[in-house]
Coordinates of C-alpha atoms in Angstrom, one line a residue:
M818 CA -0.4 0.0 0.3
E819 CA 1.0 3.6 -0.7
I820 CA 0.2 6.8 1.6
N821 CA 1.0 9.8 -0.5
G822 CA 3.4 8.1 -2.7
E823 CA 4.9 6.3 0.2
T824 CA 5.1 2.4 0.5
V825 CA 4.0 1.3 4.0
A826 CA 3.9 -2.5 4.8
E827 CA 3.1 -2.8 8.2
E828 CA 0.3 -4.6 9.8
F829 CA -2.9 -2.6 11.1
R830 CA -5.0 -4.0 14.1
F831 CA -8.2 -2.6 15.0
D832 CA -7.6 -2.9 18.6
E833 CA -4.9 -0.1 18.1
M834 CA -6.8 2.6 16.1
N835 CA -8.5 3.6 19.8
L836 CA -12.2 2.4 18.7
S837 CA -14.9 2.6 20.6
E838 CA -16.1 -0.2 22.8
P839 CA -19.3 -1.0 20.6
I840 CA -17.5 -0.4 17.5
M841 CA -14.5 -3.3 18.7
K842 CA -17.3 -5.6 20.1
A843 CA -19.2 -5.6 16.4
L844 CA -16.1 -6.0 14.7
E845 CA -15.1 -8.9 16.9
K846 CA -18.9 -10.4 16.2
K847 CA -17.4 -10.6 12.6
G848 CA -14.1 -11.9 13.6
F849 CA -12.1 -8.9 12.4
T850 CA -9.0 -8.7 14.0
Y851 CA -6.6 -7.1 11.3
A852 CA -7.7 -4.2 9.2
T853 CA -7.2 -4.6 5.5
P854 CA -4.7 -2.3 4.2
V855 CA -7.3 0.2 2.6
Q856 CA -8.9 0.1 6.1
G857 CA -6.0 0.3 7.9
G858 CA -4.6 3.5 5.7
T859 CA -8.0 5.1 5.6
I860 CA -9.6 5.0 9.4
P861 CA -6.8 7.2 11.0
Y862 CA -6.8 10.0 8.6
F863 CA -10.6 10.0 8.3
M864 CA -10.5 9.6 12.0
D865 CA -9.0 13.0 12.3
W866 CA -11.2 14.7 9.6
K867 CA -9.3 14.7 6.7
D868 CA -9.8 14.3 3.1
V869 CA -9.1 11.1 1.5
I870 CA -9.1 9.6 -1.9
A871 CA -8.3 5.9 -2.0
K872 CA -8.0 3.5 -4.9
A873 CA -8.4 0.0 -3.9
P874 CA -9.3 -3.6 -5.9
T875 CA -12.9 -4.6 -5.4
G876 CA -13.6 -6.5 -2.5
T877 CA -11.0 -5.2 -0.1
G878 CA -13.0 -3.7 2.3
K879 CA -13.8 -0.2 1.7
T880 CA -17.1 -0.1 3.5
L881 CA -15.4 -0.5 6.7
A882 CA -12.5 2.0 6.1
F883 CA -15.1 5.0 5.7
G884 CA -18.0 3.6 7.7
I885 CA -16.2 3.0 10.8
P886 CA -14.7 6.8 11.1
M887 CA -18.3 7.9 10.1
V888 CA -19.9 5.8 13.1
E889 CA -17.6 7.2 15.4
H890 CA -18.0 10.9 14.8
I891 CA -21.7 10.4 14.9
D892 CA -23.2 12.7 17.7
T893 CA -26.1 10.3 18.7
E894 CA -28.2 13.1 20.3
S895 CA -28.5 14.7 17.3
T896 CA -31.1 14.6 14.6
E897 CA -29.5 15.9 12.2
I898 CA -28.2 14.2 9.2
Q899 CA -24.3 14.1 9.7
G900 CA -23.2 11.5 7.3
L901 CA -23.9 11.1 3.8
I902 CA -22.7 8.4 1.6
L903 CA -23.5 8.3 -2.3
A904 CA -23.3 5.1 -4.3
P905 CA -23.9 4.8 -8.0
T906 CA -26.4 1.9 -7.7
R907 CA -29.2 0.9 -5.6
E908 CA -28.1 -2.7 -4.9
L909 CA -24.6 -1.1 -3.6
A910 CA -26.4 1.7 -1.5
M911 CA -28.5 -1.2 0.4
Q912 CA -25.5 -3.1 0.8
I913 CA -23.2 -0.1 2.3
R914 CA -26.4 0.5 4.6
D915 CA -26.9 -3.1 5.8
D916 CA -23.0 -3.3 6.7
L917 CA -23.3 0.1 8.4
R918 CA -26.5 -1.1 10.6
E919 CA -24.3 -4.5 11.1
L920 CA -21.4 -1.8 12.4
C921 CA -23.8 -0.2 14.6
Q922 CA -25.6 -2.9 16.2
F923 CA -24.0 -2.3 19.4
T924 CA -23.6 1.7 19.0
E925 CA -27.2 3.1 20.4
G926 CA -29.0 6.1 18.7
V927 CA -27.4 5.9 15.3
R928 CA -29.7 5.5 12.4
V929 CA -29.1 4.7 8.9
V930 CA -31.7 5.0 6.1
C931 CA -31.0 4.2 2.4
L932 CA -32.5 6.2 -0.3
Y933 CA -32.5 4.7 -4.0
G934 CA -35.2 4.8 -7.3
G935 CA -37.1 2.4 -8.3
A936 CA -38.7 2.0 -4.2
P937 CA -42.1 4.3 -3.1
I938 CA -40.4 7.9 -2.1
E939 CA -43.4 8.2 0.3
K940 CA -42.0 5.1 2.3
Q941 CA -38.3 6.7 2.1
T942 CA -40.0 10.4 3.1
A943 CA -41.4 8.7 6.1
A944 CA -38.3 7.3 7.2
L945 CA -36.3 10.5 6.7
K946 CA -38.8 12.1 9.4
K947 CA -37.3 9.5 12.0
H948 CA -34.4 11.9 11.8
P949 CA -31.2 9.7 10.6
Q950 CA -27.8 10.7 11.2
I951 CA -26.3 8.9 8.0
V952 CA -28.0 8.4 4.8
V953 CA -26.5 6.1 2.2
A954 CA -28.0 7.1 -1.2
T955 CA -28.1 7.4 -5.1
P956 CA -27.4 10.7 -6.8
G957 CA -30.8 10.9 -8.6
R958 CA -32.9 9.5 -5.5
L959 CA -31.2 12.2 -3.4
M960 CA -31.8 15.0 -5.8
D961 CA -35.6 13.7 -5.7
H962 CA -36.2 14.6 -2.3
M963 CA -33.9 17.7 -2.1
K964 CA -36.2 19.1 -4.7
R965 CA -39.3 17.9 -2.4
R966 CA -37.7 19.3 0.4
T967 CA -37.5 16.1 2.7
V968 CA -34.0 15.9 3.3
R969 CA -31.5 18.6 4.7
L970 CA -27.8 18.1 4.4
D971 CA -26.6 21.9 5.8
K972 CA -25.3 19.5 8.9
V973 CA -23.6 16.8 6.9
E974 CA -20.0 16.8 8.3
T975 CA -18.9 14.0 6.2
V976 CA -19.0 13.2 2.7
V977 CA -18.3 9.9 0.9
L978 CA -18.4 9.1 -2.6
D979 CA -18.0 4.8 -3.0
E980 CA -17.6 3.6 -6.5
A981 CA -16.7 7.4 -7.7
D982 CA -15.3 6.3 -10.8
R983 CA -18.4 4.1 -11.8
M984 CA -20.5 6.8 -10.5
L985 CA -19.4 9.4 -12.6
D986 CA -18.9 7.5 -15.6
M987 CA -23.0 6.7 -15.4
G988 CA -23.5 10.1 -16.0
F989 CA -23.6 11.5 -12.1
V990 CA -21.1 14.2 -12.6
R991 CA -24.1 17.1 -12.6
D992 CA -25.9 15.6 -9.8
V993 CA -22.8 15.0 -7.8
T994 CA -21.7 18.3 -8.1
H995 CA -24.9 20.2 -7.3
I996 CA -25.0 17.6 -4.0
L997 CA -21.9 19.0 -3.0
D998 CA -22.4 22.5 -3.6
R999 CA -25.3 22.3 -1.3
I1000 CA -23.2 20.8 1.9
R1001 CA -21.1 23.8 2.7
N1002 CA -20.4 22.8 6.0
R1003 CA -18.5 19.5 5.7
R1004 CA -15.2 18.4 7.6
N1005 CA -14.1 15.9 5.6
M1006 CA -15.0 14.0 2.1
G1007 CA -13.7 10.7 1.1
M1008 CA -13.8 9.2 -2.6
F1009 CA -13.2 5.9 -2.7
S1010 CA -12.9 3.6 -6.1
A1011 CA -11.1 0.5 -8.0
T1012 CA -9.7 2.8 -10.3
I1013 CA -9.0 6.8 -10.4
S1014 CA -10.6 8.3 -13.3
R1015 CA -10.1 12.0 -15.0
E1016 CA -13.4 12.9 -13.8
V1017 CA -12.8 11.5 -10.1
M1018 CA -9.9 13.6 -9.8
D1019 CA -11.1 16.6 -11.1
I1020 CA -13.9 16.5 -8.6
S1021 CA -11.4 16.1 -6.1
W1022 CA -9.5 19.0 -6.9
V1023 CA -12.5 21.1 -6.5
Y1024 CA -13.9 19.9 -3.2
Q1025 CA -11.2 18.3 -1.4
R1026 CA -8.6 20.0 0.4
D1027 CA -5.2 18.3 0.8
P1028 CA -6.5 14.9 0.7
V1029 CA -4.2 12.0 1.7
E1030 CA -3.9 9.5 -1.3
I1031 CA -4.1 5.9 -0.7
T1032 CA -3.3 3.5 -3.0
V1033 CA -3.7 -0.3 -2.8
R1034 CA -2.5 -2.3 -5.3
A1035 CA -3.6 -6.1 -6.3
D1036 CA -0.5 -7.7 -5.1
E1037 CA -0.4 -11.0 -4.0
E1038 CA -1.7 -10.0 -0.4
N1039 CA -5.3 -8.4 -1.4
R1040 CA -5.6 -9.8 -5.0
P1041 CA -8.4 -12.4 -4.8
D1042 CA -7.4 -16.0 -5.7
I1043 CA -9.0 -16.5 -8.8
K1044 CA -8.1 -19.4 -11.1
Q1045 CA -9.3 -17.6 -14.8
Y1046 CA -10.1 -20.2 -17.6
C1047 CA -11.1 -19.0 -21.1
I1048 CA -13.1 -21.9 -22.9
K1049 CA -12.4 -21.7 -26.8
L1050 CA -15.4 -22.9 -28.8
S1051 CA -16.2 -23.0 -32.3
D1052 CA -19.8 -21.5 -32.6
R1053 CA -21.7 -19.2 -30.5
S1054 CA -24.4 -22.0 -29.8
E1055 CA -21.8 -23.9 -27.8
K1056 CA -21.8 -21.7 -24.8
L1057 CA -25.0 -23.1 -23.4
D1058 CA -23.8 -26.6 -23.5
A1059 CA -20.4 -25.4 -22.0
I1060 CA -21.9 -24.2 -19.1
E1061 CA -24.1 -27.1 -18.3
R1062 CA -20.8 -29.4 -18.7
I1063 CA -18.8 -27.4 -16.4
M1064 CA -21.5 -26.8 -13.8
K1065 CA -22.3 -30.4 -13.7
A1066 CA -18.7 -31.5 -13.7
E1067 CA -17.8 -29.1 -11.0
N1068 CA -21.2 -29.4 -9.1
Y1069 CA -21.2 -26.1 -8.5
D1070 CA -24.0 -24.7 -6.2
R1071 CA -23.4 -20.9 -6.6
C1072 CA -22.5 -19.5 -9.9
L1073 CA -22.7 -15.7 -11.7
I1074 CA -23.0 -15.6 -15.4
F1075 CA -22.9 -12.1 -17.1
C1076 CA -24.2 -11.3 -20.4
N1077 CA -23.8 -8.2 -22.1
T1078 CA -27.8 -7.2 -22.8
K1079 CA -30.6 -7.5 -20.6
N1080 CA -32.4 -9.7 -23.5
M1081 CA -29.5 -12.4 -23.7
T1082 CA -30.1 -12.5 -19.6
D1083 CA -33.4 -13.2 -19.9
R1084 CA -32.9 -15.8 -22.8
L1085 CA -30.2 -17.8 -20.9
A1086 CA -32.1 -18.0 -17.7
G1087 CA -34.7 -19.7 -19.5
L1088 CA -32.8 -22.0 -21.3
L1089 CA -31.2 -23.1 -18.3
K1090 CA -34.3 -23.6 -16.5
M1091 CA -35.4 -25.9 -19.6
R1092 CA -32.3 -28.2 -18.8
G1093 CA -33.1 -28.3 -15.2
F1094 CA -31.1 -25.9 -13.4
S1095 CA -32.1 -23.4 -10.5
A1096 CA -31.9 -20.2 -12.7
A1097 CA -33.1 -16.7 -12.6
C1098 CA -31.9 -13.4 -14.1
I1099 CA -31.5 -9.4 -13.0
H1100 CA -30.9 -6.8 -14.8
G1101 CA -32.2 -2.9 -15.2
D1102 CA -35.8 -3.1 -16.2
M1103 CA -36.5 -5.4 -13.5
Q1104 CA -38.8 -3.9 -10.6
Q1105 CA -36.9 -3.7 -7.5
R1106 CA -38.8 -5.7 -5.6
V1107 CA -38.5 -8.6 -7.9
R1108 CA -34.6 -7.9 -8.3
E1109 CA -34.5 -7.7 -4.1
Q1110 CA -36.4 -11.0 -4.0
T1111 CA -34.3 -12.7 -6.8
L1112 CA -31.0 -11.8 -5.1
Q1113 CA -32.0 -12.8 -1.6
D1114 CA -33.1 -16.2 -3.3
F1115 CA -29.5 -16.6 -4.7
R1116 CA -28.1 -16.0 -1.2
D1117 CA -30.5 -18.5 0.6
G1118 CA -29.1 -21.2 -2.3
K1119 CA -32.8 -21.1 -3.9
I1120 CA -31.3 -20.2 -7.3
K1121 CA -28.0 -22.1 -8.2
A1122 CA -27.5 -19.7 -11.6
L1123 CA -27.8 -16.2 -11.6
V1124 CA -28.0 -14.7 -15.2
A1125 CA -26.9 -10.8 -15.0
T1126 CA -26.2 -8.0 -16.7
D1127 CA -23.1 -5.7 -15.3
V1128 CA -25.5 -4.0 -13.0
A1129 CA -24.6 -7.0 -10.5
S1130 CA -20.9 -6.8 -10.8
R1131 CA -20.5 -4.3 -8.5
G1132 CA -21.5 -3.9 -4.6
L1133 CA -23.6 -7.1 -4.2
D1134 CA -22.9 -8.4 -0.9
I1135 CA -22.5 -11.8 -2.1
D1136 CA -19.2 -12.9 -1.1
D1137 CA -19.7 -16.9 -1.4
V1138 CA -20.0 -17.4 -5.3
D1139 CA -18.6 -20.3 -6.8
A1140 CA -17.9 -19.4 -10.2
V1141 CA -17.8 -16.7 -12.5
F1142 CA -19.1 -17.1 -15.7
N1143 CA -18.8 -14.7 -19.0
Y1144 CA -21.0 -15.6 -21.4
D1145 CA -20.2 -12.5 -23.2
V1146 CA -16.9 -11.3 -23.2
P1147 CA -17.4 -7.8 -21.7
D1148 CA -17.3 -4.7 -23.9
E1149 CA -15.8 -2.1 -21.2
M1150 CA -12.3 -3.9 -20.0
E1151 CA -13.1 -2.5 -16.2
Y1152 CA -16.4 -5.0 -16.3
Y1153 CA -14.5 -7.9 -16.4
I1154 CA -12.8 -7.1 -13.2
H1155 CA -15.6 -6.3 -11.5
R1156 CA -17.3 -9.6 -12.8
I1157 CA -14.7 -12.1 -11.7
G1158 CA -14.4 -9.9 -8.5
R1159 CA -17.7 -11.8 -7.6
T1160 CA -16.0 -14.8 -6.5
G1161 CA -12.7 -15.2 -4.8
R1162 CA -13.8 -13.0 -2.0
A1163 CA -12.6 -13.1 1.8
K1164 CA -9.9 -15.0 1.3
R1165 CA -11.7 -18.1 -0.5
H1166 CA -10.5 -19.7 -3.8
G1167 CA -12.3 -18.8 -7.0
V1168 CA -12.6 -19.3 -10.5
S1169 CA -13.8 -17.6 -13.4
Y1170 CA -14.8 -19.0 -17.1
A1171 CA -14.9 -16.5 -20.5
L1172 CA -16.4 -18.2 -23.0
V1173 CA -15.1 -17.1 -26.5
A1174 CA -16.4 -18.2 -29.8
S1175 CA -15.2 -15.8 -31.9
V1176 CA -11.7 -14.0 -33.0
T1177 CA -12.9 -10.7 -31.9
E1178 CA -14.2 -12.1 -28.4
G1179 CA -10.5 -13.7 -28.1
L1180 CA -8.9 -10.7 -29.0
R1181 CA -10.6 -8.5 -26.6
L1182 CA -10.1 -10.9 -24.0
D1183 CA -6.5 -10.8 -24.7
E1184 CA -6.4 -7.2 -24.3
I1185 CA -8.0 -7.3 -21.1
M1186 CA -5.7 -9.4 -19.8
K1187 CA -2.5 -7.8 -21.5
V1188 CA -3.8 -4.1 -19.9
N1189 CA -4.3 -5.5 -16.3
G1190 CA -1.4 -7.9 -16.1
M1191 CA -3.2 -11.1 -15.7
E1192 CA -2.7 -14.5 -16.8
I1193 CA -5.6 -16.7 -18.2
E1194 CA -5.3 -20.6 -19.3
W1195 CA -7.1 -21.4 -22.5
L1196 CA -9.1 -24.8 -22.7
Q1197 CA -11.3 -26.5 -25.3
F1198 CA -13.3 -29.8 -24.8
D1199 CA -12.4 -32.7 -26.8
E1200 CA -13.9 -35.6 -28.4
D1201 CA -15.0 -37.0 -25.2
G1202 CA -16.1 -33.7 -23.5
C1203 CA -13.4 -33.1 -21.5
L1204 CA -11.3 -29.8 -20.9
V1205 CA -7.8 -29.5 -22.2
P1206 CA -5.3 -27.3 -23.0
V1207 CA -5.4 -25.3 -26.0
D1208 CA -2.9 -26.6 -28.8

C-alpha cells in the first residue's frame, strides 16, 4: 500500500486504532482482528477529519474503511444528518446500509436510512422523518428528495463517494456536483474507487482539501485468489452446453453468469431452466421488489445460477460465489475485473470462465489480460467432452 506515494507495509490491528467499545464489539463478532490495507490506511486519517482519496481493488473492505470513522463521529443526541454516502447503484447503496447497520448493532442511537430509485418515495420520506444521522443514497433519488425538501444536508460533516469512478462514468457528474455544492459545512470528504479516472480527479481537485492519497495495489496479499480460464468454442451456440457441462462436472452450488444485454439474460436464464437448473436473471429493467427477492433467493441457495448484466457486477453483498461465467466478453475492460471479483472474496478460492466463440471475443479478452497484467489458461473440449489445454 502507498500513502501519498510512500510505501507502507505494516499490519494494522483494529484494537490499536483507539476505536470505541461498541465498534470493537461489532468487529469482534464478525471475527475481524486485522484491518485490510485500505482500512488501515484510511481510518486514522478519516478519524482526524482529513480528506481521503483511496484506490483499492474490489473486495478489499472499502465500506468499513469509511464506515467506521463515520459512525465514530456521529453525535447520537443529534437529529440532524451528519454523514452522507453516495453510491452509483441501489444494490450497492443497500449493501452499504446493511453493513453500517451491522457495524452499529452495539452503538445505540445511530440511525441509517437508504434512498434509491425504483422504490416508493413516500416510504423513504417517512424514514427520513425518524431523523437519521447517516444517509446512504443514489444521486438521482437524493436529488428528488432535495427538490421535495424532505431531506436537509446543511449539517452534514462527512461526505463519501463510493465507487466514484463508476458513479461519474454513469453520468451522475452534474447531480454529484449539485449535491456537493449544497453541503457547505462538511469537515471531510472521502472518495473510494477501484480505479481513479480523470473525472474522479477533477471532483477531488474542486471539492477536497489536500487529500491523503491511498493506493492499494492488487498484489499477492490482497489480490483475490481467482483461477481464470478461457473456453475456446467454435460457435456461439456451444456456450450453453459448455456452461451445463462445467456446472455439472464441478458440482457448483452458486454461479454468476454475465451477459452484455438484458435480452440475453432473460433468454439464458430460461434455457438453463429448461435444462433442469434452478436459474433466474437480474437486470436494470426489472422491478426493484423482484430484483431484491431474486438476490435473496440466490443468497439463500434457492437459485443455483444467477444470470446478470453488469448492474450486478459491483456492490452486491454476495461473497461465496463458486464460479463466474462470462457468457459474453464484456465491452468495457473494467467490467471484466468487477465481474470476476464476485468470486474469490473473503480469502476464498474462486474460479472464472470466459466463453470465447469468435476471433473478436478472443482479441478483446487478450487485451483485457494484457492491460491488467492477468494470466488466463485457454482450454477447449476434446472429443470426449473433457476440458484440455488449447494446442
